[in-house]
Amino acid sequence: MFHPLSSMDFLPQDKLRAIQTERLINIVGRAYERVELFRNRLNENGVSPLDIQSIDDIAKLPFMVKADLRDTYPFGLFASPMSDIVRLHASSGTTGKPIVVAYTQADLDVWSETVMRAFLAYGMTKGDVLQNCYGYGLFTGGLGAHQGGEALGATVLPVSTGNSARQLMLMKDFGVTAICCTPSFFLHLLDTAGEQGVDVRQLPLKIGAFGAEPWSEAMRQKIEELSGIKAYDIYGLSEIVGPGVGGECQCQNGLHIFEDHYYPEIIDPETLEVLPDGEEGELVLTTLSKQAMPIIRYRTRDITKIIPERCECGRTLRRIARISRRSDDMLIIRGVNVFPSQIETAILSIEGVAPYYEIIVTRDDNLDRMEVKVEITDALLGDDTIKTLETLQKRITAAIERIINIRVKVTLVEPRTLERFDGKAKRVKDLRKI
Ligand code: DLL
């Protein structure tokens, strides 16, 4: 559906490519001049910014990975002085420290614009009442969706996460017409509605923007059947901007990437070769216009493919298939990214535990639950007063919560009871059916 505010979605291909070329040349120049890591890496690879003459030259540039953000923590990748940076967000790193993302005012404007374009593509407009249950704070979901809703002129309710009974009350009383949250949280809200005898199909709610975690076509069908709304996918990641890197349109057949600002490529994660459209591989993204923190050829670890056919909606922006899985071990627990290495860091900081643990993830009542089994040492077993064990369990729980910001169930188990591995340890059992 064409809307004057989404005209960039419908540009002729040659115009789009011209914009991408111009922006790529600018961003590479900016990053080379201002970001040491980028400059060094280009020099090491014998690439000069002058080699970048067209968007196709992007393949000459080296990749960036999450470790680059960790190694330059906190401000090493900034290409703007702090006085021009108006917002910082942060997301999970692989160990104890988060990764940091920075925005100038111009960056925030672009971010709002792309979230707004995603919302417009769902058919949301000024006049919609949008309940935003993504988490507000350092996580990009809350404020990202918030700004996009306001840019659209919708009435935004900044409810943030949790408290489903209160969420339902507001949904009913405020005449909410659109909602954004993780798909699992929406299913949980529907469970709560059922318990309270509320039929969501009778409410004015008609559009959902769901993302921040993987979900399936089966889950979409279930959501749409139970609630009577249209459920749309929204994709993004902090390193690039937050939500709104891509989103579905009313065809519900792949997510359009806002490629005038975020340029997508698919690579083979083993050989690092760029793959042609249509082939599945790892998504690599480049921020074409980001001032504060240009991210160039970032390996997202998300596995998908670019859908080669033009979409029936008329948008010329290419689409990716829904993210099916990741090429690393990152888990998403209630929308929060968790790396097993973070849990390990937490466990190993505590005395009296052996370096053996197992992480079990389940989904009950549409809520993710995580249990961490930890082996205690023989020495501790000799001193097995219940109080000692209870204290240890509490300390481990607190250490994990400090790092991942989620409270998990910690179970202590006897020495040598967890499986040992000859090769690569398989310490995570993800039993969720998505
Ligand atoms: O989850 C940003 C976001 C917020 C997206 C709200 C959509 C809605 P991070 O916390 O950095 O940012 O997590 C990014 O989450 O690399 C994917 O693995 C996963 N992810 C995000 N959206 C989707 C989706 C936000 N629609 C990581 N489907 C990404 C599947 C998703 N996975």
XYZ file of C-alpha atoms and ligand atoms in Angstrom:
466
model
C 0.000 0.000 0.000
C 1.560 3.300 -1.093
C 1.657 6.127 1.436
C 3.470 9.452 0.837
C 5.671 8.759 3.884
C 6.842 5.448 2.469
C 7.790 6.660 -1.023
C 11.395 5.464 -0.490
C 10.058 1.900 -0.411
C 8.952 2.186 -4.033
C 11.986 3.786 -5.737
C 12.991 2.504 -9.163
C 15.896 0.067 -8.791
C 18.487 2.331 -10.481
C 17.601 5.257 -8.202
C 17.897 3.039 -5.135
C 21.294 1.791 -6.288
C 22.494 5.347 -6.915
C 21.517 6.295 -3.360
C 23.224 3.184 -1.967
C 26.412 3.948 -3.910
C 26.551 7.548 -2.769
C 25.907 6.614 0.854
C 28.403 3.747 0.862
C 31.180 5.998 -0.462
C 30.386 8.558 2.249
C 30.186 6.101 5.103
C 33.398 4.303 4.158
C 35.189 7.678 3.979
C 33.783 8.695 7.346
C 34.688 5.424 9.059
C 38.191 5.391 7.521
C 38.866 8.892 8.709
C 37.418 8.546 12.199
C 37.455 4.917 13.352
C 40.853 3.403 14.060
C 39.727 -0.232 13.908
C 38.186 0.295 10.481
C 41.171 2.241 9.126
C 43.654 -0.388 10.342
C 41.608 -3.216 8.968
C 41.321 -1.628 5.536
C 45.056 -0.962 5.508
C 45.832 -4.540 6.569
C 43.641 -5.817 3.736
C 45.208 -3.459 1.206
C 41.878 -1.745 0.530
C 41.613 2.012 0.071
C 38.377 3.997 0.425
C 39.060 5.048 -3.181
C 38.430 1.454 -4.270
C 34.769 1.954 -3.380
C 33.124 3.457 -6.450
C 29.798 1.629 -6.502
C 27.592 -0.364 -4.156
C 28.934 -3.562 -5.763
C 32.398 -2.724 -4.438
C 31.077 -3.431 -0.941
C 32.376 -7.006 -1.301
C 35.946 -5.634 -1.233
C 35.497 -4.480 2.354
C 36.424 -6.602 5.388
C 33.726 -7.920 7.732
C 32.941 -6.712 11.227
C 31.907 -9.106 14.016
C 30.511 -8.839 17.536
C 34.010 -9.177 18.998
C 34.931 -5.858 17.325
C 32.282 -4.160 19.444
C 33.474 -5.975 22.554
C 37.159 -5.229 21.942
C 36.536 -1.504 21.450
C 34.192 -1.250 24.470
C 32.822 1.217 25.299
C 33.374 4.053 22.790
C 36.112 2.843 20.408
C 33.922 2.639 17.296
C 32.418 6.108 17.566
C 32.774 8.326 14.501
C 31.189 11.378 16.161
C 32.343 13.374 19.166
C 30.396 12.633 22.361
C 28.897 16.129 22.141
C 27.037 15.053 18.974
C 25.830 11.778 20.448
C 22.350 12.108 21.895
C 21.600 8.480 22.861
C 23.385 5.300 23.885
C 21.854 1.839 23.929
C 23.472 -1.452 24.918
C 22.945 -5.129 24.229
C 24.361 -8.464 25.371
C 27.983 -9.152 24.640
C 29.373 -12.650 24.781
C 30.910 -12.196 28.229
C 30.239 -9.916 31.190
C 30.270 -6.578 29.354
C 27.522 -5.385 27.032
C 28.106 -3.905 23.592
C 27.370 -0.207 23.138
C 25.502 1.526 20.321
C 25.477 5.303 19.745
C 23.189 7.649 17.851
C 23.360 11.271 16.727
C 20.070 13.130 16.309
C 20.262 12.399 12.561
C 20.693 8.682 13.374
C 17.627 8.727 15.625
C 15.660 10.396 12.830
C 16.633 7.669 10.352
C 15.799 4.968 12.891
C 12.354 6.485 13.569
C 11.763 6.766 9.845
C 12.496 3.108 9.154
C 10.356 1.845 12.052
C 7.589 4.135 10.807
C 7.933 2.696 7.289
C 7.602 -0.815 8.739
C 4.443 0.204 10.613
C 3.032 1.879 7.483
C 3.643 -1.308 5.519
C 1.458 -3.199 8.015
C -1.325 -0.707 7.342
C -0.880 1.182 10.596
C -1.640 4.928 10.346
C -2.035 8.113 12.297
C -5.034 7.495 14.497
C -3.971 4.015 15.555
C -3.491 3.455 19.284
C -0.251 1.501 19.689
C 0.476 -0.476 22.839
C 4.246 -0.820 22.992
C 5.240 -3.729 25.232
C 8.847 -3.953 24.125
C 11.180 -3.239 27.019
C 12.141 0.400 27.561
C 15.698 1.059 28.654
C 19.041 0.080 27.203
C 17.271 -2.497 24.992
C 16.483 -0.899 21.629
C 12.998 -2.428 21.314
C 11.042 -0.055 23.542
C 12.344 3.329 22.438
C 12.791 2.201 18.827
C 9.155 1.174 18.410
C 8.077 4.210 20.429
C 9.769 6.720 18.108
C 8.480 4.942 15.011
C 4.924 5.065 16.349
C 5.203 8.755 17.160
C 6.759 9.561 13.764
C 3.692 7.945 12.228
C 1.409 10.066 14.358
C -0.055 7.090 16.204
C -0.989 7.373 19.881
C 1.730 5.437 21.672
C 1.274 3.734 25.061
C 4.743 3.164 26.525
C 3.745 0.228 28.735
C 7.000 -1.750 28.418
C 7.132 -5.461 29.291
C 5.433 -7.645 31.875
C 2.266 -7.456 33.959
C -0.130 -9.040 31.515
C -3.280 -8.354 33.563
C -2.538 -4.617 33.480
C -1.614 -4.773 29.791
C -5.020 -6.314 29.059
C -6.874 -3.740 31.095
C -5.186 -0.911 29.163
C -5.810 -2.670 25.855
C -9.537 -2.768 26.604
C -9.935 0.620 28.266
C -7.814 2.650 25.812
C -9.229 1.113 22.640
C -5.839 -0.211 21.522
C -5.740 -0.994 17.778
C -2.103 -2.088 17.349
C 0.422 -3.796 19.585
C 4.126 -4.516 19.453
C 5.912 -7.117 21.570
C 7.635 -10.459 21.228
C 5.322 -13.049 19.639
C 5.625 -15.300 22.700
C 4.566 -12.480 25.009
C 1.511 -11.842 22.851
C 0.533 -15.516 23.125
C 1.003 -15.217 26.865
C -1.295 -12.155 26.866
C -3.885 -14.216 24.982
C -3.616 -16.937 27.653
C -4.242 -14.310 30.323
C -7.194 -12.951 28.349
C -8.636 -16.482 28.192
C -8.282 -16.905 31.957
C -10.076 -13.591 32.502
C -12.855 -14.425 30.063
C -11.798 -11.627 27.656
C -12.244 -12.404 23.960
C -9.539 -10.365 22.188
C -11.385 -10.915 18.882
C -14.113 -8.614 20.180
C -11.635 -5.768 20.871
C -10.580 -3.117 18.290
C -7.044 -4.598 18.158
C -6.169 -5.415 14.525
C -2.380 -5.263 13.956
C 0.591 -6.811 15.775
C 4.293 -6.045 15.137
C 6.166 -9.039 16.471
C 9.902 -9.618 16.574
C 13.064 -9.660 18.680
C 12.966 -13.474 18.747
C 12.461 -16.257 16.205
C 8.915 -17.355 15.452
C 7.283 -19.560 12.870
C 4.468 -19.542 10.342
C 2.583 -21.952 12.659
C 2.877 -19.419 15.463
C 1.546 -16.678 13.181
C -1.485 -18.807 12.329
C -2.134 -19.548 15.976
C -1.871 -15.849 16.917
C -4.145 -14.726 14.085
C -6.722 -17.425 14.815
C -6.898 -16.757 18.535
C -6.906 -12.956 18.333
C -8.400 -12.054 14.952
C -5.511 -9.647 14.271
C -2.937 -9.579 11.455
C 0.454 -10.584 12.841
C 3.489 -9.016 11.126
C 7.179 -9.720 11.539
C 9.657 -6.960 12.426
C 13.403 -7.549 12.430
C 16.404 -5.675 13.693
C 19.459 -5.798 15.887
C 21.148 -3.334 18.195
C 24.475 -3.357 16.397
C 22.824 -1.911 13.289
C 20.145 0.278 14.890
C 17.475 -1.761 16.755
C 14.025 -2.765 15.439
C 13.101 -1.623 11.936
C 16.001 -2.931 9.856
C 13.267 -4.796 8.035
C 9.595 -5.587 8.275
C 6.852 -7.414 6.449
C 4.179 -5.791 4.327
C 0.556 -6.859 4.015
C 1.592 -9.740 1.722
C 3.153 -11.398 4.826
C 5.701 -13.075 2.629
C 9.178 -11.990 3.721
C 10.585 -8.888 5.388
C 11.511 -5.871 3.253
C 14.904 -4.547 4.288
C 15.083 -0.755 4.362
C 18.066 -1.051 2.104
C 18.424 2.656 1.415
C 19.846 2.726 4.988
C 20.758 -0.881 5.857
C 22.390 -2.783 3.008
C 21.942 -6.591 3.098
C 24.195 -9.337 1.753
C 24.088 -13.084 2.317
C 27.338 -14.978 2.788
C 28.355 -18.565 3.303
C 29.362 -18.537 6.991
C 32.162 -21.057 6.316
C 33.793 -19.747 3.134
C 32.640 -16.107 3.621
C 31.720 -15.979 -0.094
C 28.830 -13.701 -1.030
C 25.884 -15.855 -2.134
C 23.411 -14.956 -4.886
C 19.881 -13.892 -3.972
C 17.762 -16.954 -3.241
C 20.472 -18.910 -1.418
C 20.398 -19.366 2.323
C 23.302 -18.136 4.417
C 24.329 -15.587 7.021
C 22.927 -12.087 6.789
C 25.556 -9.327 6.612
C 24.410 -5.735 7.082
C 25.963 -2.325 6.451
C 24.638 0.929 7.885
C 24.715 3.241 4.870
C 23.857 6.441 6.684
C 24.759 6.012 10.352
C 26.898 8.879 11.619
C 27.740 8.067 15.256
C 28.775 4.468 14.744
C 29.066 3.233 11.168
C 28.905 -0.561 11.051
C 30.224 -2.011 7.832
C 29.604 -5.583 6.635
C 28.501 -6.784 10.059
C 28.103 -10.539 10.369
C 24.746 -10.823 12.124
C 24.911 -14.623 12.617
C 21.262 -14.705 11.558
C 20.513 -17.305 8.905
C 18.111 -16.388 6.112
C 17.993 -15.775 2.350
C 17.143 -12.858 0.117
C 13.924 -13.591 -1.781
C 14.757 -12.899 -5.439
C 11.243 -12.178 -6.748
C 9.693 -8.720 -6.608
C 6.966 -8.443 -3.939
C 3.339 -8.133 -4.988
C 2.959 -5.010 -2.838
C 5.078 -3.073 -5.326
C 7.921 -2.233 -2.953
C 11.263 -2.379 -4.699
C 13.096 -3.073 -1.429
C 14.407 -6.612 -1.365
C 12.971 -9.067 1.149
C 14.571 -11.615 3.441
C 12.850 -14.810 4.561
C 11.989 -14.930 8.273
C 15.076 -15.606 10.391
C 15.083 -19.351 10.915
C 18.088 -19.799 13.178
C 21.506 -18.465 14.094
C 24.951 -19.685 13.212
C 26.179 -19.185 16.782
C 24.930 -20.344 20.173
C 23.057 -17.180 21.180
C 19.736 -17.900 22.898
C 16.846 -15.445 23.045
C 15.018 -15.748 26.354
C 11.881 -13.611 26.596
C 13.361 -11.322 23.965
C 16.679 -10.995 25.814
C 19.847 -12.256 24.139
C 21.814 -14.705 26.236
C 25.137 -16.343 25.409
C 26.085 -19.568 27.224
C 29.537 -17.995 27.688
C 27.924 -15.323 29.887
C 26.467 -18.022 32.136
C 29.862 -19.698 32.257
C 31.550 -16.421 33.234
C 29.029 -16.056 36.075
C 29.404 -19.637 37.315
C 33.190 -19.594 37.251
C 33.258 -16.430 39.338
C 31.914 -18.463 42.289
C 34.014 -20.707 44.496
C 32.809 -24.237 45.288
C 31.411 -25.096 41.880
C 32.970 -27.315 39.239
C 33.251 -25.947 35.668
C 30.441 -28.257 34.538
C 26.983 -26.951 33.873
C 23.955 -27.550 31.699
C 21.434 -24.994 30.467
C 17.876 -26.168 29.861
C 15.417 -23.870 28.119
C 11.686 -24.576 28.005
C 8.554 -22.610 27.152
C 5.604 -23.065 29.520
C 2.447 -20.992 29.153
C 4.253 -19.151 26.338
C 6.905 -17.891 28.735
C 10.526 -18.912 28.331
C 12.143 -20.531 31.338
C 15.776 -21.295 31.881
C 17.261 -23.737 34.327
C 20.982 -23.960 34.949
C 22.288 -27.173 36.500
C 25.646 -26.706 38.172
C 27.934 -29.388 39.583
C 29.326 -28.755 43.021
C 32.843 -29.839 43.993
C 33.752 -32.839 46.183
C 35.143 -30.434 48.757
C 31.766 -28.796 49.100
C 29.995 -32.127 49.258
C 31.931 -32.902 52.435
C 30.365 -29.842 53.958
C 26.839 -30.380 52.732
C 24.818 -28.568 55.296
C 21.651 -27.375 53.654
C 22.518 -23.831 54.568
C 25.852 -23.925 52.686
C 24.171 -25.303 49.594
C 21.363 -22.788 49.781
C 23.823 -19.917 50.059
C 25.796 -21.228 47.097
C 22.665 -21.560 44.999
C 21.663 -17.996 45.825
C 25.119 -16.681 44.970
C 25.117 -18.410 41.592
C 21.591 -17.144 40.832
C 22.638 -13.595 41.703
C 25.882 -13.818 39.696
C 23.965 -14.980 36.611
C 21.320 -12.290 37.063
C 24.000 -9.604 37.355
C 25.373 -10.541 33.953
C 22.303 -11.473 31.891
C 19.650 -9.471 33.722
C 17.307 -12.441 33.957
C 16.514 -14.558 37.006
C 17.022 -18.214 36.199
C 16.426 -21.362 38.211
C 19.706 -22.759 39.501
C 19.863 -26.426 40.503
C 22.937 -27.822 42.226
C 23.847 -31.378 41.264
C 26.356 -33.847 42.682
C 29.917 -34.069 41.371
C 30.389 -36.019 38.113
C 26.680 -36.299 37.304
C 26.569 -34.028 34.247
C 27.558 -35.376 30.856
C 31.235 -35.064 29.806
C 32.152 -34.415 26.173
C 35.144 -35.582 24.170
C 34.712 -32.969 21.499
C 32.692 -29.772 21.495
C 30.599 -29.603 24.654
C 26.823 -29.494 24.182
C 25.808 -27.646 27.289
C 22.499 -26.208 26.075
C 19.238 -28.125 25.745
C 16.712 -25.885 24.039
C 13.428 -27.790 24.334
C 11.187 -24.983 23.075
C 8.848 -25.767 20.188
C 8.498 -22.584 18.165
O 15.916 -7.637 19.306
C 15.810 -5.497 18.192
C 14.359 -5.682 17.992
C 13.484 -5.206 18.944
C 13.870 -6.299 16.852
C 12.116 -5.325 18.757
C 12.512 -6.428 16.652
C 11.628 -5.944 17.587
P 18.853 -7.330 19.841
O 18.461 -7.460 21.259
O 20.198 -6.792 19.511
O 17.849 -6.423 19.059
O 18.703 -8.783 19.192
C 18.955 -8.972 17.823
O 17.409 -10.841 17.779
O 20.199 -10.750 15.546
C 18.048 -11.924 15.784
O 18.818 -13.062 16.137
C 16.916 -11.743 16.799
N 15.735 -11.171 16.156
C 15.338 -9.892 16.130
N 14.185 -9.773 15.442
C 13.853 -11.012 15.000
C 12.792 -11.558 14.235
C 16.501 -6.642 18.898
N 11.796 -10.805 13.773
C 18.739 -10.430 17.449
N 12.811 -12.890 13.981
C 18.853 -10.652 15.960
C 13.800 -13.682 14.433
C 14.846 -11.905 15.453
N 14.818 -13.224 15.176
